[in-house]
Amino acid sequence: MIQNILVICLGNICRSPMAEGLLKKRYPDKQIASAGLREITAGWSADPFSIRVMRENGIDISRHRARVLTNDMLKKADLVLTMEKEQSAIVKYSFPNYRGKIMRIGEYGNYDVPDPYSRNINAFRESFELISQGLDAIDRQLIQPDAASGAIPDAASDAVTDTPR
């Protein structure tokens, strides 16, 4: 069962804090965290537009502070979600022992969530909608799949393996 979810984006100030906030609202009983691939934004608060879009959706991320992805974060996570195919590839290359835990939020819809950084509020709203849609699909396929079927969907099989490859 998936209990610990880590969300990753480039700087951990736009997309991953929004996804983290949304996941925390949906799954208050699970451990949810986020991190970025770039050190330059470590310690920064979430982008003001991210904070605003989340507030519009009843979620407060104003206390968020950006963190850089670490091996320990990946070790603790049962599922690691990225925003883009390229980010998944970078994390899999940099941390090969955790390849089986990593998938993109838009995996089931075959899309990336575009980076809204330095764009207008509508770009942040679009990213939020894509994150929400992706999390809906992941919820159906991985987090709360139909127990009656007993089968793990093909795209999910690599994302829930505990053993390193």
Coordinates of N, CA and C in Angstrom, one line a residue:
M1 N 0.8 -1.2 0.0 CA 0.0 0.0 0.0 C 0.9 1.2 0.0
I2 N 0.5 2.2 -0.7 CA 1.3 3.5 -0.9 C 0.9 4.4 0.3
Q3 N 1.9 4.7 1.1 CA 1.7 5.5 2.3 C 2.5 6.8 2.3
N4 N 3.6 6.8 1.5 CA 4.6 7.9 1.5 C 4.8 8.4 0.0
I5 N 4.3 9.6 -0.3 CA 4.4 10.1 -1.7 C 5.3 11.3 -1.7
L6 N 6.2 11.3 -2.6 CA 7.1 12.4 -2.9 C 6.9 13.0 -4.2
V7 N 6.7 14.3 -4.3 CA 6.5 15.0 -5.6 C 7.7 15.9 -5.9
I8 N 8.1 15.8 -7.2 CA 9.3 16.5 -7.6 C 9.0 17.4 -8.8
C9 N 9.6 18.6 -8.8 CA 9.7 19.5 -10.0 C 11.0 20.1 -10.0
L10 N 11.2 21.1 -10.8 CA 12.5 21.7 -11.0 C 13.0 22.5 -9.8
G11 N 12.2 23.4 -9.3 CA 12.7 24.3 -8.2 C 12.0 24.1 -6.9
N12 N 10.9 23.4 -6.9 CA 10.1 23.1 -5.7 C 9.4 24.4 -5.2
I13 N 9.0 25.3 -6.2 CA 8.4 26.5 -5.8 C 7.0 26.7 -6.5
C14 N 6.8 26.0 -7.6 CA 5.5 26.2 -8.4 C 4.7 24.9 -8.4
R15 N 5.1 23.9 -9.2 CA 4.2 22.8 -9.4 C 4.2 21.8 -8.3
S16 N 5.4 21.4 -7.8 CA 5.4 20.4 -6.7 C 4.8 20.8 -5.4
P17 N 4.9 22.1 -5.0 CA 4.1 22.5 -3.8 C 2.6 22.5 -4.0
M18 N 2.2 22.8 -5.3 CA 0.7 22.7 -5.5 C 0.3 21.2 -5.4
A19 N 1.1 20.3 -6.0 CA 0.7 18.9 -6.0 C 0.8 18.4 -4.5
E20 N 1.8 18.8 -3.8 CA 1.9 18.4 -2.4 C 0.7 18.8 -1.6
G21 N 0.3 20.1 -1.8 CA -0.9 20.6 -1.1 C -2.2 19.8 -1.4
L22 N -2.3 19.6 -2.7 CA -3.5 18.8 -3.1 C -3.5 17.4 -2.6
L23 N -2.4 16.7 -2.6 CA -2.3 15.4 -2.1 C -2.5 15.4 -0.6
K24 N -2.0 16.3 0.2 CA -2.3 16.4 1.6 C -3.7 16.6 1.9
K25 N -4.4 17.3 1.1 CA -5.9 17.5 1.3 C -6.6 16.2 1.0
R26 N -6.2 15.5 -0.1 CA -6.9 14.3 -0.5 C -6.6 13.1 0.4
Y27 N -5.4 13.1 0.9 CA -4.9 11.9 1.7 C -4.3 12.4 3.1
P28 N -5.1 12.9 4.0 CA -4.5 13.4 5.2 C -3.8 12.3 6.1
D29 N -4.1 11.1 5.8 CA -3.5 9.9 6.5 C -2.2 9.5 5.9
K30 N -1.8 10.0 4.8 CA -0.5 9.6 4.2 C 0.6 10.7 4.4
Q31 N 1.8 10.2 4.3 CA 3.0 11.2 4.3 C 3.2 11.7 2.9
I32 N 3.2 13.0 2.8 CA 3.3 13.7 1.5 C 4.4 14.7 1.7
A33 N 5.3 14.8 0.7 CA 6.4 15.8 0.7 C 6.7 16.2 -0.7
S34 N 7.5 17.2 -0.9 CA 7.9 17.6 -2.2 C 9.4 18.1 -2.2
A35 N 10.0 18.1 -3.3 CA 11.4 18.6 -3.5 C 11.6 19.0 -4.9
G36 N 12.8 19.7 -5.1 CA 13.2 20.2 -6.4 C 14.5 19.6 -6.8
L37 N 14.8 19.7 -8.1 CA 16.1 19.3 -8.6 C 17.2 20.3 -8.6
R38 N 16.8 21.6 -8.4 CA 17.8 22.7 -8.3 C 18.0 23.2 -6.9
E39 N 19.3 23.4 -6.6 CA 19.6 23.9 -5.3 C 19.4 25.4 -5.2
I40 N 19.4 26.1 -6.3 CA 19.3 27.6 -6.2 C 18.1 28.1 -5.5
T41 N 17.0 27.4 -5.6 CA 15.7 27.8 -4.9 C 15.5 27.3 -3.5
A42 N 16.4 26.5 -3.0 CA 16.3 25.9 -1.7 C 16.0 27.0 -0.6
G43 N 15.0 26.8 0.2 CA 14.6 27.8 1.2 C 13.6 28.8 0.7
W44 N 13.4 28.9 -0.6 CA 12.4 29.9 -1.1 C 11.0 29.5 -0.7
S45 N 10.1 30.4 -0.6 CA 8.7 30.1 -0.4 C 8.1 29.7 -1.8
A46 N 6.9 29.2 -1.7 CA 6.2 28.9 -3.0 C 6.0 30.2 -3.7
D47 N 5.9 30.1 -5.0 CA 5.6 31.2 -5.9 C 4.3 31.9 -5.5
P48 N 4.2 33.2 -5.4 CA 2.9 33.8 -5.1 C 1.7 33.4 -5.9
F49 N 1.9 33.1 -7.2 CA 0.8 32.6 -8.0 C 0.4 31.2 -7.6
S50 N 1.4 30.3 -7.2 CA 1.0 29.0 -6.7 C 0.2 29.1 -5.4
I51 N 0.6 30.0 -4.5 CA -0.1 30.2 -3.3 C -1.5 30.7 -3.6
R52 N -1.7 31.6 -4.5 CA -3.0 32.1 -4.8 C -3.9 31.1 -5.5
V53 N -3.4 30.3 -6.4 CA -4.2 29.3 -7.1 C -4.6 28.2 -6.0
M54 N -3.7 27.9 -5.1 CA -4.1 26.9 -4.1 C -5.1 27.5 -3.1
R55 N -5.0 28.7 -2.8 CA -6.0 29.4 -1.9 C -7.3 29.4 -2.6
E56 N -7.4 29.6 -3.9 CA -8.6 29.6 -4.7 C -9.3 28.2 -4.6
N57 N -8.5 27.2 -4.3 CA -9.0 25.8 -4.2 C -9.0 25.3 -2.8
G58 N -9.0 26.3 -1.9 CA -9.2 25.9 -0.5 C -8.0 25.3 0.2
I59 N -6.8 25.5 -0.3 CA -5.6 24.9 0.3 C -4.5 26.0 0.5
D60 N -4.0 25.9 1.7 CA -3.0 26.9 2.1 C -1.6 26.3 2.0
I61 N -0.7 26.8 1.1 CA 0.7 26.4 1.0 C 1.6 27.5 1.3
S62 N 1.1 28.5 2.0 CA 2.0 29.7 2.3 C 3.2 29.4 3.2
R63 N 3.2 28.4 3.9 CA 4.3 28.0 4.8 C 5.4 27.2 4.1
H64 N 5.1 26.8 2.8 CA 6.0 25.9 2.1 C 7.4 26.6 1.9
R65 N 8.4 25.8 2.0 CA 9.8 26.2 1.8 C 10.4 25.1 0.9
A66 N 11.1 25.6 -0.2 CA 11.6 24.7 -1.2 C 12.8 23.9 -0.6
R67 N 12.8 22.6 -1.0 CA 13.9 21.7 -0.6 C 14.5 21.0 -1.8
V68 N 15.7 20.6 -1.7 CA 16.4 19.9 -2.8 C 16.2 18.4 -2.6
L69 N 16.0 17.7 -3.6 CA 15.9 16.2 -3.6 C 17.1 15.5 -3.0
T70 N 16.9 14.6 -2.1 CA 18.0 13.8 -1.5 C 17.7 12.3 -1.6
N71 N 18.7 11.6 -1.5 CA 18.6 10.1 -1.5 C 17.7 9.6 -0.4
D72 N 17.8 10.3 0.8 CA 16.9 9.9 1.9 C 15.5 10.0 1.6
M73 N 15.1 11.1 0.9 CA 13.7 11.4 0.6 C 13.2 10.2 -0.3
L74 N 14.0 9.9 -1.3 CA 13.6 8.8 -2.2 C 13.5 7.5 -1.5
K75 N 14.4 7.2 -0.6 CA 14.4 6.0 0.2 C 13.1 5.8 0.9
K76 N 12.6 6.9 1.5 CA 11.4 6.9 2.3 C 10.1 6.7 1.5
A77 N 10.2 7.2 0.3 CA 9.0 7.3 -0.6 C 8.6 5.9 -1.1
D78 N 7.2 5.7 -1.2 CA 6.7 4.5 -1.8 C 6.4 4.9 -3.3
L79 N 6.1 6.1 -3.6 CA 5.8 6.6 -4.9 C 6.4 8.0 -5.1
V80 N 7.1 8.2 -6.2 CA 7.7 9.5 -6.5 C 7.1 10.0 -7.8
L81 N 6.5 11.2 -7.8 CA 5.9 11.7 -8.9 C 6.6 12.9 -9.4
T82 N 6.9 13.0 -10.7 CA 7.5 14.1 -11.4 C 6.5 14.8 -12.3
M83 N 6.9 16.0 -12.8 CA 6.0 16.8 -13.6 C 6.3 16.5 -15.1
E84 N 7.5 16.1 -15.4 CA 7.9 15.9 -16.8 C 8.6 14.6 -17.1
K85 N 8.5 14.1 -18.3 CA 9.2 12.9 -18.7 C 10.7 13.1 -18.4
E86 N 11.2 14.3 -18.8 CA 12.7 14.6 -18.6 C 13.1 14.5 -17.2
Q87 N 12.2 15.0 -16.3 CA 12.6 15.0 -14.8 C 12.6 13.5 -14.3
S88 N 11.7 12.7 -14.8 CA 11.7 11.3 -14.4 C 13.0 10.7 -14.9
A89 N 13.5 11.0 -16.1 CA 14.7 10.4 -16.6 C 15.9 10.9 -15.8
I90 N 15.9 12.2 -15.4 CA 17.0 12.7 -14.6 C 17.1 12.0 -13.2
V91 N 15.9 11.9 -12.6 CA 15.9 11.2 -11.3 C 16.3 9.8 -11.4
K92 N 15.8 9.1 -12.4 CA 16.2 7.7 -12.6 C 17.6 7.5 -12.8
Y93 N 18.2 8.4 -13.6 CA 19.7 8.3 -13.9 C 20.5 8.7 -12.7
S94 N 20.1 9.7 -11.9 CA 20.9 10.1 -10.8 C 20.7 9.2 -9.6
F95 N 19.6 8.5 -9.5 CA 19.3 7.6 -8.3 C 18.7 6.3 -8.9
P96 N 19.6 5.5 -9.5 CA 19.1 4.3 -10.2 C 18.5 3.3 -9.3
N97 N 18.8 3.3 -8.0 CA 18.2 2.3 -7.1 C 16.7 2.5 -6.9
Y98 N 16.2 3.7 -7.2 CA 14.8 4.0 -7.0 C 14.0 4.1 -8.3
R99 N 14.5 3.6 -9.4 CA 13.8 3.7 -10.7 C 12.3 3.2 -10.6
G100 N 12.1 2.1 -9.9 CA 10.8 1.5 -9.9 C 9.7 2.3 -9.1
K101 N 10.1 3.4 -8.4 CA 9.2 4.2 -7.6 C 8.7 5.4 -8.4
I102 N 9.4 5.7 -9.5 CA 9.3 7.0 -10.2 C 8.3 7.0 -11.4
M103 N 7.4 7.9 -11.4 CA 6.5 8.1 -12.6 C 6.1 9.5 -12.7
R104 N 5.6 9.9 -13.8 CA 5.2 11.3 -14.1 C 3.7 11.4 -13.7
I105 N 3.4 12.6 -13.2 CA 2.0 12.8 -12.8 C 1.0 12.6 -14.0
G106 N 1.4 13.0 -15.2 CA 0.6 12.8 -16.3 C 0.8 11.5 -17.1
E107 N 1.4 10.5 -16.4 CA 1.7 9.2 -17.0 C 0.5 8.6 -17.7
Y108 N -0.7 8.5 -17.0 CA -1.8 7.9 -17.6 C -2.5 8.7 -18.7
G109 N -2.2 10.0 -18.8 CA -2.8 10.8 -19.9 C -1.7 11.1 -20.9
N110 N -0.5 10.6 -20.7 CA 0.7 10.8 -21.5 C 1.0 12.3 -21.8
Y111 N 1.1 13.1 -20.7 CA 1.4 14.5 -20.8 C 2.3 14.9 -19.7
D112 N 3.0 16.0 -20.0 CA 3.8 16.7 -19.0 C 3.0 17.9 -18.4
V113 N 3.4 18.3 -17.2 CA 2.8 19.5 -16.6 C 3.8 20.6 -16.9
P114 N 3.4 21.6 -17.7 CA 4.3 22.7 -18.1 C 4.7 23.5 -16.8
D115 N 5.9 24.0 -16.8 CA 6.4 24.9 -15.8 C 5.8 26.3 -15.9
P116 N 5.0 26.8 -15.0 CA 4.4 28.1 -15.1 C 5.3 29.2 -14.6
Y117 N 6.5 28.9 -14.1 CA 7.4 29.9 -13.5 C 7.5 31.1 -14.5
S118 N 7.4 32.3 -13.9 CA 7.6 33.6 -14.6 C 6.5 33.8 -15.7
R119 N 5.4 33.1 -15.6 CA 4.2 33.3 -16.5 C 3.1 33.9 -15.7
N120 N 1.9 34.1 -16.3 CA 0.8 34.7 -15.6 C 0.0 33.7 -14.8
I121 N -1.0 34.2 -14.1 CA -1.8 33.4 -13.2 C -2.5 32.2 -13.9
N122 N -2.9 32.5 -15.1 CA -3.6 31.4 -15.9 C -2.7 30.2 -16.2
A123 N -1.4 30.4 -16.4 CA -0.5 29.3 -16.5 C -0.4 28.5 -15.3
F124 N -0.5 29.1 -14.1 CA -0.5 28.4 -12.9 C -1.8 27.6 -12.7
R125 N -2.9 28.2 -13.1 CA -4.2 27.5 -13.1 C -4.2 26.3 -14.0
E126 N -3.6 26.4 -15.2 CA -3.5 25.3 -16.1 C -2.7 24.2 -15.5
S127 N -1.6 24.5 -14.9 CA -0.7 23.5 -14.3 C -1.5 22.8 -13.2
F128 N -2.2 23.6 -12.4 CA -3.0 23.0 -11.3 C -4.0 22.0 -11.8
E129 N -4.7 22.4 -12.9 CA -5.7 21.5 -13.5 C -5.1 20.2 -14.0
L130 N -3.9 20.3 -14.6 CA -3.2 19.1 -15.1 C -2.7 18.2 -14.0
I131 N -2.3 18.9 -12.9 CA -1.8 18.1 -11.7 C -3.0 17.4 -11.1
S132 N -4.1 18.1 -11.0 CA -5.4 17.5 -10.4 C -5.8 16.3 -11.3
Q133 N -5.9 16.5 -12.6 CA -6.3 15.4 -13.5 C -5.4 14.2 -13.4
G134 N -4.0 14.4 -13.3 CA -3.1 13.4 -13.2 C -3.2 12.6 -11.9
L135 N -3.4 13.4 -10.8 CA -3.6 12.7 -9.5 C -4.9 11.9 -9.5
D136 N -5.9 12.4 -10.2 CA -7.2 11.6 -10.2 C -6.9 10.2 -10.9
A137 N -6.2 10.2 -12.0 CA -5.8 9.0 -12.7 C -4.9 8.1 -11.8
I138 N -4.0 8.7 -11.1 CA -3.1 7.9 -10.3 C -3.9 7.3 -9.1
D139 N -4.8 8.1 -8.6 CA -5.7 7.6 -7.5 C -6.4 6.3 -8.0
R140 N -7.0 6.4 -9.1 CA -7.8 5.3 -9.7 C -6.9 4.1 -9.9
Q141 N -5.7 4.3 -10.4 CA -4.9 3.2 -10.9 C -4.0 2.6 -9.8
L142 N -3.5 3.5 -8.9 CA -2.5 3.0 -7.9 C -2.9 3.1 -6.4
I143 N -3.4 4.3 -6.1 CA -3.6 4.5 -4.7 C -4.9 3.8 -4.1
Q144 N -6.0 3.9 -4.9 CA -7.2 3.2 -4.5 C -7.8 2.4 -5.7
P145 N -7.0 1.4 -6.2 CA -7.5 0.7 -7.3 C -8.7 -0.2 -6.9
D146 N -9.4 -0.7 -7.9 CA -10.5 -1.6 -7.6 C -10.0 -2.9 -7.0
A147 N -10.3 -3.1 -5.7 CA -9.8 -4.3 -5.0 C -10.3 -5.6 -5.6
A148 N -11.5 -5.5 -6.3 CA -12.1 -6.7 -6.8 C -11.2 -7.3 -8.0
S149 N -10.6 -6.4 -8.8 CA -9.9 -6.9 -9.9 C -8.6 -7.6 -9.5
G150 N -7.9 -7.1 -8.4 CA -6.7 -7.7 -7.9 C -5.5 -7.5 -8.8
A151 N -5.7 -6.9 -10.0 CA -4.6 -6.7 -10.9 C -4.0 -5.3 -10.8
I152 N -2.7 -5.2 -11.0 CA -2.0 -4.0 -11.0 C -1.8 -3.5 -12.5
P153 N -2.3 -2.3 -12.8 CA -2.2 -1.9 -14.2 C -0.8 -1.9 -14.7
D154 N -0.6 -2.1 -16.0 CA 0.7 -2.2 -16.6 C 1.6 -1.0 -16.3
A155 N 1.1 0.3 -16.5 CA 1.9 1.5 -16.3 C 2.3 1.6 -14.9
A156 N 1.5 1.0 -14.0 CA 1.8 1.2 -12.6 C 2.8 0.2 -12.1
S157 N 3.0 -0.9 -12.8 CA 3.9 -2.0 -12.2 C 5.3 -1.5 -11.8
D158 N 5.9 -0.7 -12.6 CA 7.2 -0.2 -12.3 C 7.2 0.8 -11.2
A159 N 6.1 1.6 -11.0 CA 6.0 2.7 -10.1 C 5.7 2.2 -8.6
V160 N 5.4 0.9 -8.4 CA 5.1 0.5 -7.1 C 6.0 -0.6 -6.6
T161 N 7.1 -0.9 -7.3 CA 8.0 -1.9 -6.9 C 8.9 -1.4 -5.8
D162 N 9.0 -2.1 -4.8 CA 9.9 -1.7 -3.6 C 11.3 -2.1 -3.9
T163 N 11.6 -3.1 -4.7 CA 12.9 -3.5 -4.9 C 13.6 -2.7 -6.0
P164 N 14.9 -2.3 -5.7 CA 15.7 -1.5 -6.7 C 15.9 -2.3 -8.0
R165 N 16.1 -1.7 -9.1 CA 16.4 -2.4 -10.3 C 17.7 -2.0 -10.8

